[in-house]
XYZ file of C-alpha atoms in Angstrom:
665
model
C 27.720 -51.491 -26.524
C 29.367 -48.712 -24.514
C 28.083 -48.261 -20.944
C 28.555 -45.643 -18.263
C 31.235 -46.837 -15.798
C 29.676 -48.203 -12.607
C 31.238 -45.604 -10.289
C 29.829 -42.746 -12.379
C 26.425 -44.446 -12.571
C 26.414 -44.738 -8.782
C 27.211 -41.034 -8.399
C 24.363 -40.171 -10.735
C 21.947 -42.382 -8.739
C 23.025 -40.717 -5.484
C 22.332 -37.361 -7.078
C 18.831 -38.400 -8.222
C 18.063 -39.820 -4.791
C 18.945 -36.488 -3.190
C 21.910 -37.935 -1.280
C 24.341 -35.258 -2.439
C 25.155 -33.028 -5.382
C 28.029 -34.829 -7.103
C 28.448 -32.250 -9.863
C 31.358 -30.339 -8.273
C 33.267 -33.532 -7.492
C 32.751 -34.734 -11.043
C 34.003 -31.449 -12.490
C 37.221 -31.797 -10.444
C 37.589 -35.408 -11.566
C 36.975 -34.429 -15.176
C 39.716 -31.802 -15.085
C 42.139 -34.471 -13.913
C 41.116 -37.145 -16.439
C 40.336 -35.337 -19.695
C 43.976 -34.862 -20.682
C 45.218 -38.298 -19.533
C 42.302 -40.671 -20.169
C 39.994 -39.182 -22.776
C 37.306 -41.873 -22.592
C 36.957 -41.680 -18.785
C 36.731 -37.912 -19.071
C 34.104 -38.290 -21.802
C 31.883 -40.443 -19.574
C 32.276 -37.968 -16.707
C 31.255 -35.111 -19.019
C 28.234 -37.102 -20.246
C 27.046 -37.806 -16.686
C 27.552 -34.126 -15.835
C 25.336 -33.188 -18.771
C 22.628 -35.488 -17.374
C 22.901 -33.846 -13.967
C 22.609 -30.352 -15.391
C 19.610 -31.400 -17.513
C 17.927 -32.575 -14.304
C 18.889 -29.290 -12.640
C 17.403 -27.338 -15.541
C 20.717 -25.684 -16.394
C 20.623 -26.363 -20.107
C 23.506 -24.107 -21.115
C 25.868 -26.061 -18.854
C 24.313 -29.369 -19.937
C 24.966 -28.480 -23.567
C 28.540 -27.415 -22.810
C 29.311 -30.747 -21.182
C 27.632 -32.632 -24.035
C 29.893 -30.702 -26.389
C 32.962 -31.677 -24.352
C 31.851 -35.310 -24.053
C 31.434 -35.563 -27.826
C 34.892 -34.117 -28.404
C 36.536 -36.430 -25.861
C 34.773 -39.509 -27.221
C 36.029 -38.586 -30.691
C 39.626 -38.345 -29.430
C 39.449 -41.615 -27.474
C 40.425 -44.988 -29.037
C 37.804 -45.935 -31.603
C 36.366 -42.436 -31.726
C 32.757 -43.671 -31.389
C 30.051 -41.634 -29.656
C 27.481 -43.551 -27.535
C 23.845 -43.049 -28.589
C 22.985 -41.850 -25.068
C 24.682 -38.562 -25.889
C 22.174 -37.886 -28.653
C 19.275 -38.829 -26.351
C 20.522 -36.167 -23.912
C 20.686 -33.678 -26.765
C 17.106 -34.476 -27.764
C 15.926 -33.934 -24.171
C 17.512 -30.469 -24.219
C 15.956 -29.642 -27.596
C 12.530 -30.708 -26.331
C 12.902 -28.635 -23.161
C 13.834 -25.624 -25.283
C 10.660 -25.972 -27.345
C 12.269 -27.544 -30.425
C 10.057 -30.630 -30.252
C 10.240 -31.344 -33.979
C 14.045 -31.412 -33.984
C 14.056 -33.556 -30.852
C 11.636 -36.031 -32.436
C 13.710 -36.340 -35.627
C 16.875 -36.904 -33.632
C 15.278 -39.545 -31.391
C 13.765 -41.416 -34.330
C 17.181 -41.662 -35.969
C 18.856 -42.763 -32.731
C 16.092 -45.335 -32.211
C 16.522 -46.768 -35.711
C 20.318 -46.836 -35.674
C 20.429 -48.337 -32.159
C 18.112 -51.150 -33.227
C 20.206 -51.824 -36.329
C 23.376 -51.972 -34.197
C 21.817 -54.187 -31.526
C 22.017 -51.490 -28.816
C 18.681 -52.244 -27.163
C 19.186 -50.059 -24.072
C 19.880 -46.967 -26.197
C 16.851 -47.764 -28.383
C 14.704 -48.134 -25.248
C 15.759 -44.745 -23.833
C 15.071 -43.130 -27.195
C 11.648 -44.836 -27.308
C 10.632 -43.500 -23.866
C 11.568 -39.934 -24.755
C 9.881 -40.256 -28.152
C 6.686 -41.390 -26.446
C 6.711 -38.333 -24.156
C 7.206 -35.960 -27.102
C 4.489 -37.658 -29.175
C 2.056 -37.509 -26.252
C 2.747 -33.792 -25.886
C 2.006 -33.371 -29.590
C -1.319 -35.257 -29.238
C -0.223 -38.428 -31.020
C -1.151 -40.912 -28.265
C -1.428 -44.092 -30.352
C 2.173 -43.998 -31.541
C 3.293 -42.825 -28.091
C 1.714 -45.897 -26.457
C 3.371 -48.196 -29.011
C 6.804 -46.795 -28.140
C 6.078 -47.130 -24.401
C 5.058 -50.769 -24.808
C 8.250 -51.432 -26.736
C 10.282 -49.832 -23.927
C 8.429 -51.831 -21.253
C 9.193 -55.138 -22.955
C 12.850 -54.184 -23.428
C 13.319 -53.202 -19.768
C 11.671 -56.444 -18.651
C 14.022 -58.385 -20.901
C 17.052 -56.486 -19.618
C 15.970 -56.869 -15.987
C 16.324 -53.141 -15.234
C 13.727 -52.333 -12.561
C 14.583 -48.648 -12.358
C 14.037 -48.319 -16.104
C 10.628 -49.961 -15.780
C 9.647 -47.330 -13.193
C 10.574 -44.617 -15.712
C 8.377 -46.336 -18.314
C 5.410 -46.399 -15.895
C 5.858 -42.701 -15.158
C 5.883 -42.010 -18.893
C 2.705 -44.103 -19.273
C 0.986 -42.051 -16.573
C 2.057 -38.849 -18.312
C 0.635 -40.136 -21.618
C -2.686 -41.130 -19.993
C -2.971 -37.603 -18.575
C -2.447 -36.171 -22.052
C -5.088 -38.546 -23.439
C -7.579 -37.341 -20.830
C -7.558 -40.653 -18.920
C -6.788 -38.978 -15.582
C -8.115 -41.801 -13.409
C -5.840 -44.300 -15.170
C -2.871 -41.976 -14.697
C -3.560 -41.762 -10.950
C -3.998 -45.547 -10.747
C -0.623 -46.132 -12.421
C 1.079 -43.787 -9.938
C -0.635 -45.402 -6.950
C 0.422 -48.877 -8.049
C 3.935 -47.620 -8.599
C 4.063 -45.931 -5.179
C 2.656 -49.033 -3.517
C 5.339 -51.244 -5.046
C 7.938 -48.756 -3.917
C 6.943 -48.948 -0.241
C 8.480 -52.374 0.077
C 11.727 -51.221 -1.529
C 12.270 -47.441 -1.348
C 15.241 -47.591 -3.722
C 13.011 -48.509 -6.670
C 11.872 -44.872 -6.963
C 14.475 -42.181 -6.406
C 13.591 -38.700 -5.197
C 13.396 -37.169 -8.653
C 11.030 -39.937 -9.806
C 8.949 -39.526 -6.626
C 8.504 -35.812 -7.327
C 7.597 -36.558 -10.967
C 4.952 -39.041 -9.818
C 3.435 -36.497 -7.421
C 3.338 -33.849 -10.171
C 1.527 -36.207 -12.552
C -1.023 -37.061 -9.832
C -1.533 -33.413 -8.895
C -2.107 -32.483 -12.538
C -4.588 -35.337 -12.946
C -6.557 -34.301 -9.841
C -6.645 -30.679 -10.990
C -7.996 -31.809 -14.367
C -10.730 -33.736 -12.517
C -11.469 -30.651 -10.323
C -10.431 -32.635 -7.247
C -8.708 -29.704 -5.544
C -8.411 -31.444 -2.190
C -6.233 -34.287 -3.469
C -4.353 -31.871 -5.722
C -3.533 -29.665 -2.695
C -2.322 -32.702 -0.734
C 0.000 -33.744 -3.565
C 1.379 -30.238 -4.036
C 1.940 -29.829 -0.289
C 3.879 -33.110 -0.217
C 6.037 -31.812 -3.049
C 6.666 -28.611 -1.050
C 8.098 -30.713 1.768
C 10.981 -31.731 -0.513
C 12.489 -28.259 -0.231
C 16.103 -29.199 -1.006
C 15.064 -31.297 -3.990
C 12.949 -28.448 -5.374
C 15.987 -26.178 -5.174
C 18.134 -28.806 -6.904
C 15.706 -29.948 -9.638
C 14.639 -26.673 -11.245
C 12.279 -28.121 -13.952
C 10.322 -29.890 -11.181
C 10.115 -26.635 -9.243
C 8.858 -24.718 -12.313
C 6.160 -27.332 -12.970
C 5.152 -27.321 -9.283
C 4.838 -23.510 -9.229
C 2.614 -23.594 -12.310
C 0.325 -26.221 -10.781
C 0.067 -24.305 -7.494
C -0.775 -21.214 -9.555
C -3.569 -23.156 -11.296
C -4.885 -24.347 -7.948
C -4.920 -20.814 -6.497
C -6.681 -19.516 -9.575
C -9.475 -22.085 -9.185
C -10.047 -20.669 -5.699
C -10.220 -17.104 -7.002
C -6.869 -15.993 -5.594
C -5.768 -14.271 -8.774
C -3.056 -12.089 -7.228
C -1.331 -15.056 -5.598
C -1.670 -17.086 -8.812
C -0.139 -14.298 -10.875
C 2.789 -14.030 -8.463
C 3.464 -17.774 -8.666
C 3.245 -17.663 -12.476
C 5.726 -14.785 -12.574
C 8.146 -16.738 -10.363
C 7.859 -19.796 -12.612
C 8.417 -17.632 -15.681
C 11.530 -16.038 -14.158
C 12.970 -19.469 -13.322
C 12.248 -20.650 -16.862
C 14.047 -17.634 -18.302
C 17.072 -18.348 -16.101
C 17.090 -21.916 -17.411
C 17.002 -20.679 -20.989
C 13.573 -22.167 -21.702
C 12.360 -18.999 -23.411
C 15.121 -18.860 -26.008
C 16.703 -21.108 -28.610
C 19.211 -23.624 -27.238
C 22.928 -22.850 -27.500
C 25.114 -24.722 -29.907
C 25.113 -28.349 -28.861
C 26.771 -31.511 -30.071
C 24.937 -31.266 -33.391
C 27.126 -28.150 -33.892
C 30.253 -28.809 -31.832
C 33.285 -26.504 -31.702
C 36.777 -27.893 -31.675
C 38.635 -27.535 -28.424
C 39.839 -23.947 -28.037
C 38.417 -22.626 -31.308
C 35.205 -21.442 -32.896
C 35.342 -24.010 -35.673
C 32.244 -26.189 -35.943
C 31.450 -29.585 -37.280
C 28.447 -31.844 -37.668
C 29.289 -35.232 -36.293
C 25.764 -36.569 -36.100
C 25.317 -36.545 -39.851
C 28.123 -39.021 -40.159
C 26.830 -41.260 -37.371
C 23.081 -41.478 -37.602
C 22.083 -40.739 -41.177
C 21.143 -43.509 -43.574
C 24.021 -42.701 -45.893
C 26.419 -40.446 -44.019
C 28.406 -37.555 -45.359
C 31.797 -36.994 -43.786
C 32.437 -33.334 -43.366
C 34.454 -30.856 -41.374
C 35.446 -27.207 -41.608
C 38.873 -25.782 -42.077
C 40.396 -24.233 -38.986
C 39.624 -20.594 -38.459
C 38.251 -19.719 -41.872
C 34.869 -21.381 -41.545
C 35.144 -22.625 -45.134
C 33.492 -26.010 -45.455
C 35.791 -28.763 -46.577
C 33.622 -31.898 -46.737
C 34.167 -35.349 -48.133
C 30.662 -35.970 -49.431
C 29.715 -39.526 -50.260
C 26.859 -41.982 -50.021
C 28.879 -44.847 -51.534
C 28.877 -47.847 -49.168
C 32.470 -48.831 -49.963
C 33.792 -45.311 -49.403
C 31.830 -44.982 -46.165
C 33.379 -48.238 -44.947
C 36.826 -46.935 -45.885
C 36.247 -43.682 -43.991
C 35.104 -45.601 -40.929
C 38.348 -47.619 -40.987
C 40.313 -44.376 -41.292
C 38.356 -42.870 -38.392
C 39.139 -45.856 -36.168
C 42.846 -45.715 -37.091
C 43.213 -41.933 -36.763
C 43.959 -41.774 -32.992
C 47.036 -44.040 -33.365
C 49.937 -41.540 -33.849
C 51.721 -43.268 -36.727
C 52.301 -42.020 -40.298
C 49.492 -42.497 -42.823
C 49.841 -42.726 -46.605
C 46.895 -41.898 -48.867
C 47.037 -42.986 -52.492
C 44.644 -42.047 -55.264
C 44.270 -40.001 -58.408
C 44.628 -36.239 -58.431
C 41.502 -34.462 -57.203
C 39.917 -37.371 -55.296
C 40.111 -35.499 -51.979
C 43.242 -36.846 -50.293
C 43.843 -33.562 -48.470
C 40.213 -33.444 -47.352
C 40.574 -36.900 -45.787
C 43.901 -35.843 -44.254
C 42.080 -32.968 -42.546
C 39.522 -35.427 -41.227
C 42.364 -37.548 -39.812
C 43.753 -34.409 -38.175
C 40.402 -33.845 -36.470
C 39.698 -37.493 -35.610
C 43.152 -37.905 -34.075
C 42.338 -35.341 -31.359
C 44.692 -32.712 -32.812
C 41.919 -30.489 -34.178
C 42.871 -27.489 -32.040
C 46.498 -27.672 -33.226
C 47.939 -26.613 -36.612
C 47.290 -28.515 -39.832
C 50.176 -27.649 -42.159
C 49.850 -28.744 -45.811
C 52.819 -28.658 -48.188
C 53.051 -29.830 -51.788
C 56.367 -31.537 -52.482
C 55.992 -30.898 -56.215
C 55.385 -27.154 -55.789
C 58.761 -26.223 -54.262
C 62.178 -26.442 -55.973
C 64.340 -29.160 -54.422
C 66.924 -26.621 -53.231
C 64.244 -24.746 -51.220
C 62.272 -27.685 -49.917
C 64.705 -28.649 -47.133
C 64.709 -25.089 -45.794
C 60.907 -24.965 -45.965
C 60.520 -28.299 -44.158
C 63.189 -28.007 -41.461
C 63.820 -24.255 -41.335
C 67.199 -22.541 -41.581
C 69.581 -20.593 -39.370
C 70.710 -17.083 -40.116
C 73.505 -17.097 -42.710
C 72.926 -20.740 -43.614
C 73.102 -19.836 -47.305
C 73.176 -16.780 -49.534
C 70.085 -14.705 -48.863
C 69.358 -16.253 -45.437
C 69.427 -12.920 -43.653
C 67.400 -14.127 -40.702
C 66.408 -17.305 -38.945
C 63.284 -19.014 -40.316
C 61.054 -21.609 -38.725
C 60.414 -24.790 -40.684
C 57.052 -26.390 -41.304
C 57.793 -29.120 -38.755
C 58.265 -26.528 -36.042
C 55.157 -24.638 -37.145
C 53.107 -27.849 -37.042
C 54.196 -28.465 -33.447
C 51.929 -31.161 -32.009
C 49.580 -30.906 -34.986
C 49.675 -32.564 -38.413
C 52.089 -32.110 -41.318
C 50.469 -33.082 -44.617
C 53.004 -33.903 -47.350
C 51.171 -33.974 -50.653
C 52.798 -35.521 -53.747
C 55.338 -37.269 -51.532
C 56.585 -39.146 -54.587
C 58.190 -35.903 -55.800
C 60.338 -35.518 -52.662
C 64.026 -35.031 -53.620
C 66.173 -38.142 -52.878
C 68.426 -36.255 -50.456
C 65.452 -35.148 -48.379
C 64.013 -38.650 -48.260
C 66.834 -39.744 -45.932
C 66.312 -36.780 -43.603
C 62.552 -37.286 -43.512
C 63.108 -40.948 -42.668
C 65.331 -39.938 -39.729
C 62.600 -37.628 -38.424
C 59.945 -40.341 -38.734
C 62.139 -42.768 -36.792
C 63.250 -40.440 -33.993
C 61.176 -37.251 -34.108
C 64.460 -35.314 -34.408
C 65.915 -33.130 -37.161
C 68.440 -30.357 -37.830
C 67.622 -26.946 -39.273
C 69.630 -26.016 -42.349
C 72.886 -24.437 -41.162
C 72.217 -25.344 -37.519
C 73.871 -27.866 -35.233
C 71.267 -28.133 -32.467
C 68.963 -31.151 -32.423
C 65.348 -30.079 -32.857
C 62.302 -32.126 -31.921
C 58.716 -32.037 -33.199
C 55.625 -33.996 -32.195
C 53.960 -33.428 -35.575
C 52.082 -36.367 -37.053
C 53.026 -36.930 -40.714
C 50.278 -37.721 -43.213
C 51.458 -38.207 -46.802
C 49.656 -38.522 -50.124
C 50.573 -39.404 -53.690
C 48.954 -40.042 -57.041
C 51.985 -42.012 -58.253
C 52.814 -45.696 -58.006
C 55.510 -45.565 -55.316
C 56.289 -49.276 -55.611
C 57.281 -48.740 -59.255
C 59.325 -45.711 -58.159
C 61.155 -47.967 -55.679
C 62.062 -50.382 -58.472
C 63.383 -47.527 -60.613
C 65.373 -46.113 -57.670
C 63.447 -42.825 -57.455
C 61.964 -43.541 -54.017
C 63.502 -45.168 -50.962
C 62.010 -48.498 -49.970
C 62.578 -47.956 -46.227
C 60.832 -44.561 -46.368
C 57.896 -46.128 -48.220
C 57.451 -48.782 -45.529
C 57.720 -46.168 -42.778
C 55.168 -43.857 -44.410
C 52.723 -46.643 -45.223
C 52.308 -47.954 -41.670
C 48.663 -47.147 -42.361
C 47.853 -47.044 -46.064
C 44.506 -46.212 -47.648
C 43.463 -45.843 -51.286
C 40.850 -43.153 -52.009
C 38.612 -44.322 -54.887
C 38.176 -42.091 -57.972
C 34.914 -40.327 -58.697
C 34.074 -42.561 -61.665
C 33.763 -45.475 -59.211
C 31.307 -43.446 -57.100
C 28.784 -42.411 -59.755
C 26.008 -42.639 -57.150
C 27.576 -39.626 -55.430
C 27.013 -37.351 -58.436
C 23.685 -35.868 -57.350
C 24.858 -35.199 -53.785
C 28.208 -33.777 -54.916
C 26.563 -31.475 -57.465
C 24.141 -30.168 -54.852
C 27.015 -29.556 -52.442
C 29.270 -27.800 -54.974
C 26.452 -25.646 -56.359
C 25.488 -24.544 -52.852
C 29.129 -23.646 -52.139
C 29.442 -21.803 -55.465
C 26.266 -19.822 -54.762
C 27.576 -18.772 -51.383
C 31.061 -17.910 -52.613
C 30.180 -16.026 -55.796
C 26.724 -14.678 -54.959
C 24.958 -16.394 -57.847
C 22.012 -18.726 -57.749
C 20.189 -20.488 -56.242
C 21.211 -23.258 -58.619
C 20.368 -26.918 -59.132
C 21.439 -29.506 -61.692
C 18.681 -30.829 -63.944
C 18.177 -34.539 -64.506
C 19.581 -34.489 -68.042
C 22.681 -32.620 -66.881
C 23.161 -35.099 -64.033
C 22.932 -38.004 -66.482
C 25.563 -36.395 -68.670
C 27.865 -35.683 -65.698
C 27.461 -39.220 -64.377
C 28.547 -40.605 -67.772
C 31.814 -38.633 -67.786
C 35.002 -40.448 -66.697
C 36.262 -37.488 -64.585
C 40.038 -37.839 -64.873
C 40.307 -34.780 -62.596
C 37.777 -36.241 -60.126
C 35.961 -33.940 -57.662
C 38.221 -30.976 -58.456
C 37.305 -31.225 -62.145
C 33.613 -31.601 -61.297
C 33.654 -28.428 -59.220
C 35.297 -26.461 -62.018
C 32.777 -27.774 -64.568
C 29.889 -26.797 -62.282
C 31.429 -23.380 -61.666
C 31.597 -22.791 -65.424
C 27.986 -23.952 -65.838
C 26.843 -21.814 -62.889
C 28.455 -18.675 -64.321
C 26.698 -19.329 -67.605
C 23.293 -20.116 -66.084
C 23.463 -17.598 -63.168
C 20.205 -18.829 -61.624
C 17.807 -21.750 -61.857
C 18.315 -25.238 -63.255
C 21.541 -26.158 -65.035
C 20.877 -27.971 -68.315
C 23.079 -29.830 -70.773
C 23.565 -26.622 -72.753
C 25.331 -25.088 -69.725
C 27.891 -27.896 -69.446
C 31.235 -27.056 -71.120
C 31.418 -28.687 -74.586
C 34.587 -30.595 -73.653
C 32.595 -32.793 -71.255
C 29.962 -33.518 -73.911
C 32.660 -34.326 -76.458
C 34.435 -36.645 -74.019
C 31.223 -38.521 -73.240
C 30.396 -38.986 -76.920
C 33.924 -40.146 -77.695
C 33.931 -42.684 -74.880
C 30.346 -43.888 -75.463
C 29.837 -44.349 -79.199
C 27.074 -46.973 -78.855
C 24.280 -44.608 -77.892
C 21.427 -46.955 -78.701
C 22.589 -49.717 -76.407
C 23.765 -47.368 -73.671
C 21.114 -47.140 -70.988
C 23.213 -44.898 -68.757
C 23.250 -41.939 -71.146
C 20.899 -41.300 -74.071
C 22.092 -39.141 -76.925
C 22.166 -35.439 -75.933
C 19.446 -34.689 -78.475
C 17.273 -37.394 -76.915
C 17.637 -35.979 -73.430
C 16.417 -32.555 -74.450
C 14.473 -32.778 -77.669
C 13.501 -36.425 -78.087
C 15.650 -37.033 -81.157
C 15.628 -40.598 -82.479
C 18.646 -42.284 -80.812
C 19.159 -44.635 -83.755
C 19.731 -41.676 -86.089
C 22.194 -40.127 -83.671
C 23.987 -43.382 -83.152
C 24.464 -43.984 -86.859
C 26.105 -40.630 -87.599
C 29.750 -39.754 -87.128
C 30.952 -37.913 -84.025
C 31.184 -34.473 -85.675
C 27.744 -34.864 -87.237
C 26.220 -35.740 -83.906
C 27.824 -32.742 -82.221
C 26.672 -30.457 -85.038
C 23.135 -31.868 -84.881
C 22.952 -31.263 -81.150
C 24.293 -27.719 -81.527
C 21.807 -26.993 -84.317
C 18.875 -28.221 -82.234
C 19.916 -26.158 -79.236
C 20.225 -22.988 -81.303
C 16.886 -23.644 -83.034
C 15.169 -24.162 -79.699
C 16.669 -20.953 -78.258
C 15.591 -18.943 -81.298
C 12.099 -20.375 -81.074
C 11.856 -19.452 -77.365
C 13.164 -15.942 -78.127
C 10.692 -15.502 -81.022
C 13.601 -14.967 -83.377
C 15.216 -12.230 -81.232
C 18.951 -12.826 -81.742
C 20.078 -10.995 -78.602
C 17.661 -12.866 -76.360
C 18.515 -16.223 -77.972
C 22.211 -15.563 -77.393
C 21.447 -14.789 -73.736
C 19.512 -18.065 -73.365
C 22.513 -19.985 -74.714
C 25.023 -17.982 -72.696
C 26.740 -16.673 -75.846
C 27.578 -13.322 -77.337
C 25.349 -12.228 -80.246
C 28.267 -12.329 -82.691
C 29.198 -15.835 -81.518
C 25.614 -16.971 -82.025
C 25.605 -15.588 -85.589
C 28.848 -17.445 -86.344
C 27.467 -20.715 -84.970
C 24.190 -20.296 -86.872
C 26.112 -19.788 -90.095
C 28.224 -22.865 -89.370
C 25.131 -24.967 -88.682
C 23.243 -23.712 -91.730
C 20.549 -21.798 -89.796
C 19.098 -18.756 -91.548
C 18.774 -15.789 -89.119
C 15.778 -14.533 -91.094
C 13.858 -17.760 -90.613
C 13.022 -17.403 -86.867
C 15.062 -20.467 -86.068
C 14.251 -22.427 -89.203
C 16.911 -24.657 -90.745
C 18.087 -23.887 -94.244
C 17.876 -26.917 -96.513
């Protein structure tokens, strides 16, 4: 389990004990470390976020959480410690988004337990208990507190146990057990007298606030005044810890109001309100690490979904355009593969992705670009099969003026454009043999020559290649260089086809239909169960790209509502029937007529392919005519056809237009 480095933890403790504001020193240290040692910089940013949470400066706290998340992602392993998400939940709760904070903490708690990270689970449990107590759910709050107490005892962390006792006192106040809350604080303060370091200054102020609130609730204004006056003596701490100061002002206002000093109470309330507004407590929180921009850009991603969901989706957005480019999956094998790719991404060596056309090799390449820490730099895709061989060298390396006929000016190559970013070479198997040697030289040395130039050029671009061909067979036939293959496949990953991820169909359909609705202004749309069954039974030779095109066609036909089998292009239905002739024994996909109209599957299974297709078509037309009460125009609209096309199909199926959808014998 990742832990905060001891020197940073000590700085944070000094800060909480009021022995110095370490924030400025940490900012200077962070500026020095973030570029050289990403992980050390990440921990510094995370501790800074904690400090600014304690100070009540939530905008700054969120900014440093954002930076910490980004630096953790670019460090070796690319894993984000659960403590970051606990910090985020604290900010959400402070901003009034208690429901979001609770959901986040519950997921962190569950995932931390599953991964054996007991300290992270304990911190999540304490914060969950506080939120639940504030929402008047004391029973569950107490259960989380007891869990945290046992964990801290087992870990031997005395300071954590003090935090648990403070949370217990807070919960007892919320339950109306004010005497018990005061007793807990008194016992805690008594134990601290023998060892003052057990309770730091921030915890001491929290304890006094809880006691003061309890005494006010019991109308014991004398003790409440004594507690609030003691808090006032910590002047420097009140200036440093703004949330404590706001709470103290509100309690003093309550005390003054009980004594009839309304004007003074109103003034104190106004001061507390102004401080809260400066802390951002009266508005929605800024974008935090659940919506984190890349360094130096406005592009956003959602890393938490891939870390703490039951079945994560891996998604990112393309640089600058804001167009979502996700790899959506809930398949355990594919998730494991993506985790291995994530862990390998920071190592700056070539990567080769293999897989069928349309499986999402470029999408994964973009994820590698982001996970490698190059997200703010260019991602340059090029398809080796799309350019003529005589132009490819110029496109890749650039050319000098006059290098060949028509080269009227100097042109930068893709390697130079990529700079320190990523060059994605799709269909690398189509690379001309002459260029294979030159690409190999670049991979070995990072050097190349522009066409018609004699100066050595250098590029720090990371090369990621992809192919849907069998390169090992191409090596045997002499069409691909063996040494280039070994150099490109330092890291090699095979992206599985869609037909091996049939469990992803529902999630993928929902994602594509949402994207189609947003792009084309149609919808909202959803795929019906029968349509999903049909889509899941298809072999998808074109993979996710083919699925999107099929859904786009169905969406244009349906326009709004639930997509049914009748909206799916007939080619998919024909392919399924051709590949699955044994309908009766096929549990994965009933006959199309069965899915919609309850036709006897044995009858469908015993007929020939054309008869089955004709029967299904006839039933669909009959149903549409029945729903349209025999109105041809409306029936054609239901089926997504022109009226003349419907008449032709009715004639072909033997349906009499005069019979309100009846079938001519």
